[in-house]
């Protein structure tokens, strides 16, 4: 659901009434609701206000702590290398633990 669609649903207004209160054509609101167009910041603020809501800005933290994620990734890769496997021909690149020990890239 689009943000405009959510504003519309939560407000309980019709598209026509939301558009009238926001001062824009109903066809434009319809395009926003259906995801055919994206409203700009001003239009979105007007739609939210027309629906009885307030848009606010708040600080956003990154979704993932890069240090913690890298530690977990190394642990997972070390566990994966420790799993039993059927011997296969040696591949032409060093193991991850050797690359890390050498200070190289983990790519």
PDB file of C-alpha atoms in Angstrom:
ATOM      1  CA  UNK A   1       0.000   0.000   0.000  1.00  0.00           C
ATOM      2  CA  UNK A   2       1.275   3.452  -0.835  1.00  0.00           C
ATOM      3  CA  UNK A   3       1.675   6.116   1.824  1.00  0.00           C
ATOM      4  CA  UNK A   4      -1.125   8.091   0.198  1.00  0.00           C
ATOM      5  CA  UNK A   5      -3.290   4.975   0.285  1.00  0.00           C
ATOM      6  CA  UNK A   6      -2.519   4.559   3.962  1.00  0.00           C
ATOM      7  CA  UNK A   7      -3.445   8.185   4.652  1.00  0.00           C
ATOM      8  CA  UNK A   8      -6.683   7.626   2.751  1.00  0.00           C
ATOM      9  CA  UNK A   9      -7.520   4.397   4.594  1.00  0.00           C
ATOM     10  CA  UNK A  10      -6.718   5.726   8.065  1.00  0.00           C
ATOM     11  CA  UNK A  11      -8.545   9.001   7.537  1.00  0.00           C
ATOM     12  CA  UNK A  12     -11.782   7.283   6.517  1.00  0.00           C
ATOM     13  CA  UNK A  13     -12.294   9.904   3.801  1.00  0.00           C
ATOM     14  CA  UNK A  14     -13.172   9.286   0.191  1.00  0.00           C
ATOM     15  CA  UNK A  15     -10.606  10.079  -2.478  1.00  0.00           C
ATOM     16  CA  UNK A  16     -12.750  13.003  -3.589  1.00  0.00           C
ATOM     17  CA  UNK A  17     -12.955  14.462  -0.069  1.00  0.00           C
ATOM     18  CA  UNK A  18      -9.241  13.969   0.615  1.00  0.00           C
ATOM     19  CA  UNK A  19      -8.431  15.637  -2.712  1.00  0.00           C
ATOM     20  CA  UNK A  20     -10.806  18.533  -1.981  1.00  0.00           C
ATOM     21  CA  UNK A  21      -9.286  19.111   1.461  1.00  0.00           C
ATOM     22  CA  UNK A  22      -5.747  18.911   0.035  1.00  0.00           C
ATOM     23  CA  UNK A  23      -6.630  21.275  -2.824  1.00  0.00           C
ATOM     24  CA  UNK A  24      -5.725  18.920  -5.651  1.00  0.00           C
ATOM     25  CA  UNK A  25      -7.616  17.029  -8.362  1.00  0.00           C
ATOM     26  CA  UNK A  26      -9.116  13.684  -7.410  1.00  0.00           C
ATOM     27  CA  UNK A  27      -7.412  12.088 -10.431  1.00  0.00           C
ATOM     28  CA  UNK A  28      -4.016  13.048  -8.992  1.00  0.00           C
ATOM     29  CA  UNK A  29      -4.873  11.553  -5.597  1.00  0.00           C
ATOM     30  CA  UNK A  30      -6.089   8.427  -7.396  1.00  0.00           C
ATOM     31  CA  UNK A  31      -2.756   8.151  -9.235  1.00  0.00           C
ATOM     32  CA  UNK A  32      -0.898   8.500  -5.899  1.00  0.00           C
ATOM     33  CA  UNK A  33      -3.078   5.859  -4.224  1.00  0.00           C
ATOM     34  CA  UNK A  34      -2.630   3.410  -7.111  1.00  0.00           C
ATOM     35  CA  UNK A  35       1.131   3.998  -7.214  1.00  0.00           C
ATOM     36  CA  UNK A  36       1.075   5.395 -10.739  1.00  0.00           C
ATOM     37  CA  UNK A  37       2.668   8.643  -9.502  1.00  0.00           C
ATOM     38  CA  UNK A  38       4.635   9.596  -6.422  1.00  0.00           C
ATOM     39  CA  UNK A  39       3.758  12.737  -4.520  1.00  0.00           C
ATOM     40  CA  UNK A  40       6.456  15.257  -3.758  1.00  0.00           C
ATOM     41  CA  UNK A  41       7.168  16.318  -0.187  1.00  0.00           C
ATOM     42  CA  UNK A  42       4.781  19.282  -0.381  1.00  0.00           C
ATOM     43  CA  UNK A  43       1.933  17.226  -1.851  1.00  0.00           C
ATOM     44  CA  UNK A  44       2.477  14.476   0.703  1.00  0.00           C
ATOM     45  CA  UNK A  45       2.394  17.006   3.555  1.00  0.00           C
ATOM     46  CA  UNK A  46      -0.824  18.513   2.160  1.00  0.00           C
ATOM     47  CA  UNK A  47      -2.430  15.072   1.846  1.00  0.00           C
ATOM     48  CA  UNK A  48      -1.408  14.125   5.383  1.00  0.00           C
ATOM     49  CA  UNK A  49      -2.773  17.391   6.785  1.00  0.00           C
ATOM     50  CA  UNK A  50      -5.993  16.940   4.805  1.00  0.00           C
ATOM     51  CA  UNK A  51      -6.367  13.464   6.307  1.00  0.00           C
ATOM     52  CA  UNK A  52      -5.770  14.777   9.820  1.00  0.00           C
ATOM     53  CA  UNK A  53      -2.165  13.622  10.180  1.00  0.00           C
ATOM     54  CA  UNK A  54       1.153  15.330  10.705  1.00  0.00           C
ATOM     55  CA  UNK A  55       4.383  14.350   8.973  1.00  0.00           C
ATOM     56  CA  UNK A  56       7.452  14.719  11.144  1.00  0.00           C
ATOM     57  CA  UNK A  57      11.128  14.121  10.610  1.00  0.00           C
ATOM     58  CA  UNK A  58      12.998  12.022  13.137  1.00  0.00           C
ATOM     59  CA  UNK A  59      16.598  10.867  13.304  1.00  0.00           C
ATOM     60  CA  UNK A  60      17.143   7.530  11.646  1.00  0.00           C
ATOM     61  CA  UNK A  61      19.626   4.938  12.729  1.00  0.00           C
ATOM     62  CA  UNK A  62      21.197   2.680  10.150  1.00  0.00           C
ATOM     63  CA  UNK A  63      19.271  -0.593  10.015  1.00  0.00           C
ATOM     64  CA  UNK A  64      22.447  -2.598  10.651  1.00  0.00           C
ATOM     65  CA  UNK A  65      25.485  -1.906  12.817  1.00  0.00           C
ATOM     66  CA  UNK A  66      28.340  -2.571  10.353  1.00  0.00           C
ATOM     67  CA  UNK A  67      30.811  -3.683  13.042  1.00  0.00           C
ATOM     68  CA  UNK A  68      28.409  -6.201  14.543  1.00  0.00           C
ATOM     69  CA  UNK A  69      27.334  -7.421  11.095  1.00  0.00           C
ATOM     70  CA  UNK A  70      30.945  -8.018  10.036  1.00  0.00           C
ATOM     71  CA  UNK A  71      31.677 -10.021  13.219  1.00  0.00           C
ATOM     72  CA  UNK A  72      28.590 -12.173  12.666  1.00  0.00           C
ATOM     73  CA  UNK A  73      29.461 -12.701   9.005  1.00  0.00           C
ATOM     74  CA  UNK A  74      32.971 -13.882   9.897  1.00  0.00           C
ATOM     75  CA  UNK A  75      31.503 -16.294  12.470  1.00  0.00           C
ATOM     76  CA  UNK A  76      29.014 -17.680   9.950  1.00  0.00           C
ATOM     77  CA  UNK A  77      31.679 -18.133   7.293  1.00  0.00           C
ATOM     78  CA  UNK A  78      34.002 -19.856   9.775  1.00  0.00           C
ATOM     79  CA  UNK A  79      31.188 -22.201  10.787  1.00  0.00           C
ATOM     80  CA  UNK A  80      30.403 -22.906   7.138  1.00  0.00           C
ATOM     81  CA  UNK A  81      34.027 -23.821   6.481  1.00  0.00           C
ATOM     82  CA  UNK A  82      34.014 -26.136   9.505  1.00  0.00           C
ATOM     83  CA  UNK A  83      31.036 -28.146   8.261  1.00  0.00           C
ATOM     84  CA  UNK A  84      31.764 -31.652   7.014  1.00  0.00           C
ATOM     85  CA  UNK A  85      32.031 -31.860   3.264  1.00  0.00           C
ATOM     86  CA  UNK A  86      32.877 -34.267   0.524  1.00  0.00           C
ATOM     87  CA  UNK A  87      36.415 -33.746  -0.717  1.00  0.00           C
ATOM     88  CA  UNK A  88      36.464 -31.937  -4.024  1.00  0.00           C
ATOM     89  CA  UNK A  89      39.296 -30.741  -6.189  1.00  0.00           C
ATOM     90  CA  UNK A  90      41.278 -27.905  -4.623  1.00  0.00           C
ATOM     91  CA  UNK A  91      40.040 -24.502  -5.714  1.00  0.00           C
ATOM     92  CA  UNK A  92      42.376 -21.821  -6.951  1.00  0.00           C
ATOM     93  CA  UNK A  93      41.910 -19.358  -4.080  1.00  0.00           C
ATOM     94  CA  UNK A  94      42.948 -19.359  -0.407  1.00  0.00           C
ATOM     95  CA  UNK A  95      40.544 -20.111   2.448  1.00  0.00           C
ATOM     96  CA  UNK A  96      38.890 -17.185   4.201  1.00  0.00           C
ATOM     97  CA  UNK A  97      40.869 -17.719   7.416  1.00  0.00           C
ATOM     98  CA  UNK A  98      44.147 -17.507   5.447  1.00  0.00           C
ATOM     99  CA  UNK A  99      43.036 -14.290   3.729  1.00  0.00           C
ATOM    100  CA  UNK A 100      41.984 -12.732   7.049  1.00  0.00           C
ATOM    101  CA  UNK A 101      45.221 -13.809   8.712  1.00  0.00           C
ATOM    102  CA  UNK A 102      47.155 -12.220   5.852  1.00  0.00           C
ATOM    103  CA  UNK A 103      45.159  -8.980   6.282  1.00  0.00           C
ATOM    104  CA  UNK A 104      43.663  -9.223   2.814  1.00  0.00           C
ATOM    105  CA  UNK A 105      40.186  -8.495   1.617  1.00  0.00           C
ATOM    106  CA  UNK A 106      37.435 -10.961   2.469  1.00  0.00           C
ATOM    107  CA  UNK A 107      35.993 -10.649  -1.035  1.00  0.00           C
TER     108      UNK A 107
END
